[in-house]
């Protein structure tokens, strides 16, 4: 349940760390989602290539194999009742969208909606102030 306190313009270090860890988890889910989209695109491409291979088998005089590949594999579900676009949609609706919503609500409540506060703190700690290529912001 959300904390009912007022937002803090200067959240404490443990809060920044915790929100940073939550954001890191979301970033990892973003990467996983990218892999899921890659899977979706690769499987779609593979299905078209498979159809082409079956057509080539038919042209090479192997109609039986071509027919079996077309009937058994081309357009086949990757999971029970699902093509990959349905897997992606179900993932988005069931996990990804709710995760993004809660991560945003936590950030709004605890750190004023600011993103990457943990990393911003690290940048300040690690950069060599006054050195070229170590500015606090673009143009600084």
PDB file of C-alpha atoms in Angstrom:
ATOM      1  CA  UNK A   1       0.000   0.000   0.000  1.00  0.00           C
ATOM      2  CA  UNK A   2       1.310   3.460  -0.817  1.00  0.00           C
ATOM      3  CA  UNK A   3       2.820   5.568   1.931  1.00  0.00           C
ATOM      4  CA  UNK A   4       0.393   8.378   2.768  1.00  0.00           C
ATOM      5  CA  UNK A   5       3.114  10.873   3.752  1.00  0.00           C
ATOM      6  CA  UNK A   6       3.900  13.977   1.731  1.00  0.00           C
ATOM      7  CA  UNK A   7       6.560  13.657  -0.935  1.00  0.00           C
ATOM      8  CA  UNK A   8      10.071  14.402   0.166  1.00  0.00           C
ATOM      9  CA  UNK A   9      12.136  16.660  -2.094  1.00  0.00           C
ATOM     10  CA  UNK A  10      15.261  15.119  -0.552  1.00  0.00           C
ATOM     11  CA  UNK A  11      14.541  11.448   0.078  1.00  0.00           C
ATOM     12  CA  UNK A  12      16.891   9.560   2.367  1.00  0.00           C
ATOM     13  CA  UNK A  13      19.583   7.289   0.984  1.00  0.00           C
ATOM     14  CA  UNK A  14      17.809   3.989   1.824  1.00  0.00           C
ATOM     15  CA  UNK A  15      14.705   5.210  -0.035  1.00  0.00           C
ATOM     16  CA  UNK A  16      16.749   6.249  -3.075  1.00  0.00           C
ATOM     17  CA  UNK A  17      18.514   2.870  -2.978  1.00  0.00           C
ATOM     18  CA  UNK A  18      15.226   0.961  -2.744  1.00  0.00           C
ATOM     19  CA  UNK A  19      13.575   2.931  -5.558  1.00  0.00           C
ATOM     20  CA  UNK A  20      16.759   2.458  -7.593  1.00  0.00           C
ATOM     21  CA  UNK A  21      16.519  -1.300  -7.078  1.00  0.00           C
ATOM     22  CA  UNK A  22      12.860  -1.240  -8.147  1.00  0.00           C
ATOM     23  CA  UNK A  23      13.836   0.670 -11.293  1.00  0.00           C
ATOM     24  CA  UNK A  24      16.651  -1.811 -11.934  1.00  0.00           C
ATOM     25  CA  UNK A  25      14.107  -4.624 -11.776  1.00  0.00           C
ATOM     26  CA  UNK A  26      11.908  -2.788 -14.288  1.00  0.00           C
ATOM     27  CA  UNK A  27      14.907  -2.218 -16.566  1.00  0.00           C
ATOM     28  CA  UNK A  28      15.580  -5.962 -16.442  1.00  0.00           C
ATOM     29  CA  UNK A  29      11.948  -6.643 -17.361  1.00  0.00           C
ATOM     30  CA  UNK A  30      12.342  -4.155 -20.228  1.00  0.00           C
ATOM     31  CA  UNK A  31      15.291  -6.209 -21.482  1.00  0.00           C
ATOM     32  CA  UNK A  32      13.296  -9.436 -21.128  1.00  0.00           C
ATOM     33  CA  UNK A  33      10.434  -7.823 -23.043  1.00  0.00           C
ATOM     34  CA  UNK A  34      12.889  -6.901 -25.802  1.00  0.00           C
ATOM     35  CA  UNK A  35      13.956 -10.530 -25.993  1.00  0.00           C
ATOM     36  CA  UNK A  36      10.307 -11.544 -26.141  1.00  0.00           C
ATOM     37  CA  UNK A  37       9.788  -9.185 -29.085  1.00  0.00           C
ATOM     38  CA  UNK A  38      12.939 -10.591 -30.706  1.00  0.00           C
ATOM     39  CA  UNK A  39      11.493 -14.091 -30.227  1.00  0.00           C
ATOM     40  CA  UNK A  40       8.218 -12.895 -31.772  1.00  0.00           C
ATOM     41  CA  UNK A  41       9.988 -11.471 -34.826  1.00  0.00           C
ATOM     42  CA  UNK A  42      12.362 -14.409 -35.218  1.00  0.00           C
ATOM     43  CA  UNK A  43       9.536 -16.937 -35.068  1.00  0.00           C
ATOM     44  CA  UNK A  44       7.533 -14.981 -37.636  1.00  0.00           C
ATOM     45  CA  UNK A  45      10.553 -14.847 -39.936  1.00  0.00           C
ATOM     46  CA  UNK A  46      11.237 -18.554 -39.393  1.00  0.00           C
ATOM     47  CA  UNK A  47       7.635 -19.390 -40.323  1.00  0.00           C
ATOM     48  CA  UNK A  48       7.961 -17.575 -43.657  1.00  0.00           C
ATOM     49  CA  UNK A  49      11.345 -19.193 -44.348  1.00  0.00           C
ATOM     50  CA  UNK A  50       9.846 -22.582 -43.495  1.00  0.00           C
ATOM     51  CA  UNK A  51       7.058 -21.988 -45.990  1.00  0.00           C
ATOM     52  CA  UNK A  52       9.619 -21.038 -48.634  1.00  0.00           C
ATOM     53  CA  UNK A  53      11.637 -24.181 -47.868  1.00  0.00           C
ATOM     54  CA  UNK A  54       8.501 -26.314 -48.298  1.00  0.00           C
ATOM     55  CA  UNK A  55       7.780 -24.616 -51.620  1.00  0.00           C
ATOM     56  CA  UNK A  56      11.337 -25.324 -52.763  1.00  0.00           C
ATOM     57  CA  UNK A  57      10.966 -28.972 -51.737  1.00  0.00           C
ATOM     58  CA  UNK A  58       7.833 -29.173 -53.874  1.00  0.00           C
ATOM     59  CA  UNK A  59       9.623 -27.624 -56.849  1.00  0.00           C
ATOM     60  CA  UNK A  60      12.463 -30.106 -56.367  1.00  0.00           C
ATOM     61  CA  UNK A  61       9.970 -32.960 -56.697  1.00  0.00           C
ATOM     62  CA  UNK A  62       9.345 -33.703 -52.988  1.00  0.00           C
ATOM     63  CA  UNK A  63       5.677 -32.801 -52.798  1.00  0.00           C
ATOM     64  CA  UNK A  64       4.995 -35.189 -49.921  1.00  0.00           C
ATOM     65  CA  UNK A  65       7.503 -33.468 -47.665  1.00  0.00           C
ATOM     66  CA  UNK A  66       6.321 -30.046 -48.806  1.00  0.00           C
ATOM     67  CA  UNK A  67       2.710 -30.928 -47.996  1.00  0.00           C
ATOM     68  CA  UNK A  68       3.631 -32.327 -44.567  1.00  0.00           C
ATOM     69  CA  UNK A  69       5.645 -29.220 -43.659  1.00  0.00           C
ATOM     70  CA  UNK A  70       2.837 -26.895 -44.799  1.00  0.00           C
ATOM     71  CA  UNK A  71       0.184 -28.891 -42.943  1.00  0.00           C
ATOM     72  CA  UNK A  72       2.129 -29.607 -39.743  1.00  0.00           C
ATOM     73  CA  UNK A  73       4.423 -26.637 -39.242  1.00  0.00           C
ATOM     74  CA  UNK A  74       3.630 -23.517 -41.307  1.00  0.00           C
ATOM     75  CA  UNK A  75       1.406 -21.245 -39.229  1.00  0.00           C
ATOM     76  CA  UNK A  76       1.584 -23.541 -36.198  1.00  0.00           C
ATOM     77  CA  UNK A  77       0.969 -22.141 -32.722  1.00  0.00           C
ATOM     78  CA  UNK A  78       4.145 -21.744 -30.634  1.00  0.00           C
ATOM     79  CA  UNK A  79       2.164 -22.337 -27.431  1.00  0.00           C
ATOM     80  CA  UNK A  80      -1.274 -23.883 -27.010  1.00  0.00           C
ATOM     81  CA  UNK A  81      -3.649 -21.659 -28.983  1.00  0.00           C
ATOM     82  CA  UNK A  82      -1.134 -18.839 -29.344  1.00  0.00           C
ATOM     83  CA  UNK A  83       1.055 -17.274 -31.936  1.00  0.00           C
ATOM     84  CA  UNK A  84       3.879 -15.124 -30.626  1.00  0.00           C
ATOM     85  CA  UNK A  85       1.944 -11.855 -30.956  1.00  0.00           C
ATOM     86  CA  UNK A  86      -0.577 -13.277 -28.501  1.00  0.00           C
ATOM     87  CA  UNK A  87       2.233 -14.243 -26.108  1.00  0.00           C
ATOM     88  CA  UNK A  88       3.573 -10.674 -26.279  1.00  0.00           C
ATOM     89  CA  UNK A  89       0.122  -9.175 -25.727  1.00  0.00           C
ATOM     90  CA  UNK A  90      -0.603 -11.458 -22.775  1.00  0.00           C
ATOM     91  CA  UNK A  91       2.783 -10.638 -21.202  1.00  0.00           C
ATOM     92  CA  UNK A  92       2.150  -6.920 -21.628  1.00  0.00           C
ATOM     93  CA  UNK A  93      -1.346  -7.096 -20.139  1.00  0.00           C
ATOM     94  CA  UNK A  94      -0.581  -9.562 -17.342  1.00  0.00           C
ATOM     95  CA  UNK A  95       2.851  -8.444 -16.143  1.00  0.00           C
ATOM     96  CA  UNK A  96       4.561  -5.583 -17.966  1.00  0.00           C
ATOM     97  CA  UNK A  97       1.848  -2.901 -17.805  1.00  0.00           C
ATOM     98  CA  UNK A  98       1.030  -3.524 -14.105  1.00  0.00           C
ATOM     99  CA  UNK A  99       4.756  -3.448 -13.226  1.00  0.00           C
ATOM    100  CA  UNK A 100       5.263  -0.140 -15.025  1.00  0.00           C
ATOM    101  CA  UNK A 101       2.238   1.357 -13.266  1.00  0.00           C
ATOM    102  CA  UNK A 102       3.378   0.361  -9.779  1.00  0.00           C
ATOM    103  CA  UNK A 103       6.985   1.439 -10.386  1.00  0.00           C
ATOM    104  CA  UNK A 104       5.690   4.856 -11.480  1.00  0.00           C
ATOM    105  CA  UNK A 105       3.409   5.156  -8.451  1.00  0.00           C
ATOM    106  CA  UNK A 106       6.276   4.292  -6.080  1.00  0.00           C
ATOM    107  CA  UNK A 107       8.569   6.850  -7.752  1.00  0.00           C
ATOM    108  CA  UNK A 108       5.832   9.495  -7.663  1.00  0.00           C
ATOM    109  CA  UNK A 109       5.189   8.879  -3.975  1.00  0.00           C
ATOM    110  CA  UNK A 110       8.716   8.444  -2.661  1.00  0.00           C
ATOM    111  CA  UNK A 111      11.014  10.493  -4.891  1.00  0.00           C
ATOM    112  CA  UNK A 112       8.718  13.018  -6.547  1.00  0.00           C
ATOM    113  CA  UNK A 113       8.572  11.032  -9.779  1.00  0.00           C
ATOM    114  CA  UNK A 114      12.256  11.582 -10.471  1.00  0.00           C
ATOM    115  CA  UNK A 115      13.926   8.849 -12.497  1.00  0.00           C
ATOM    116  CA  UNK A 116      17.406   7.444 -11.984  1.00  0.00           C
ATOM    117  CA  UNK A 117      18.064   9.213  -8.686  1.00  0.00           C
ATOM    118  CA  UNK A 118      20.389   6.407  -7.645  1.00  0.00           C
ATOM    119  CA  UNK A 119      22.435   6.775 -10.824  1.00  0.00           C
ATOM    120  CA  UNK A 120      22.447  10.576 -10.518  1.00  0.00           C
ATOM    121  CA  UNK A 121      23.910  10.195  -7.038  1.00  0.00           C
ATOM    122  CA  UNK A 122      26.563   7.815  -8.383  1.00  0.00           C
ATOM    123  CA  UNK A 123      27.419  10.272 -11.139  1.00  0.00           C
ATOM    124  CA  UNK A 124      28.025  13.020  -8.600  1.00  0.00           C
ATOM    125  CA  UNK A 125      30.177  10.693  -6.500  1.00  0.00           C
ATOM    126  CA  UNK A 126      32.240   9.323  -9.390  1.00  0.00           C
ATOM    127  CA  UNK A 127      32.757  12.169 -11.824  1.00  0.00           C
ATOM    128  CA  UNK A 128      35.864  14.348 -11.717  1.00  0.00           C
ATOM    129  CA  UNK A 129      34.346  17.782 -11.231  1.00  0.00           C
ATOM    130  CA  UNK A 130      35.803  20.446 -13.486  1.00  0.00           C
ATOM    131  CA  UNK A 131      37.358  17.961 -15.927  1.00  0.00           C
ATOM    132  CA  UNK A 132      36.393  17.794 -19.622  1.00  0.00           C
ATOM    133  CA  UNK A 133      33.854  15.058 -20.230  1.00  0.00           C
ATOM    134  CA  UNK A 134      32.720  15.049 -16.593  1.00  0.00           C
ATOM    135  CA  UNK A 135      30.068  17.791 -16.632  1.00  0.00           C
ATOM    136  CA  UNK A 136      27.052  17.485 -14.362  1.00  0.00           C
ATOM    137  CA  UNK A 137      24.685  18.051 -17.316  1.00  0.00           C
ATOM    138  CA  UNK A 138      24.894  18.768 -21.054  1.00  0.00           C
ATOM    139  CA  UNK A 139      26.633  22.086 -21.627  1.00  0.00           C
ATOM    140  CA  UNK A 140      27.850  22.252 -18.018  1.00  0.00           C
TER     141      UNK A 140
END
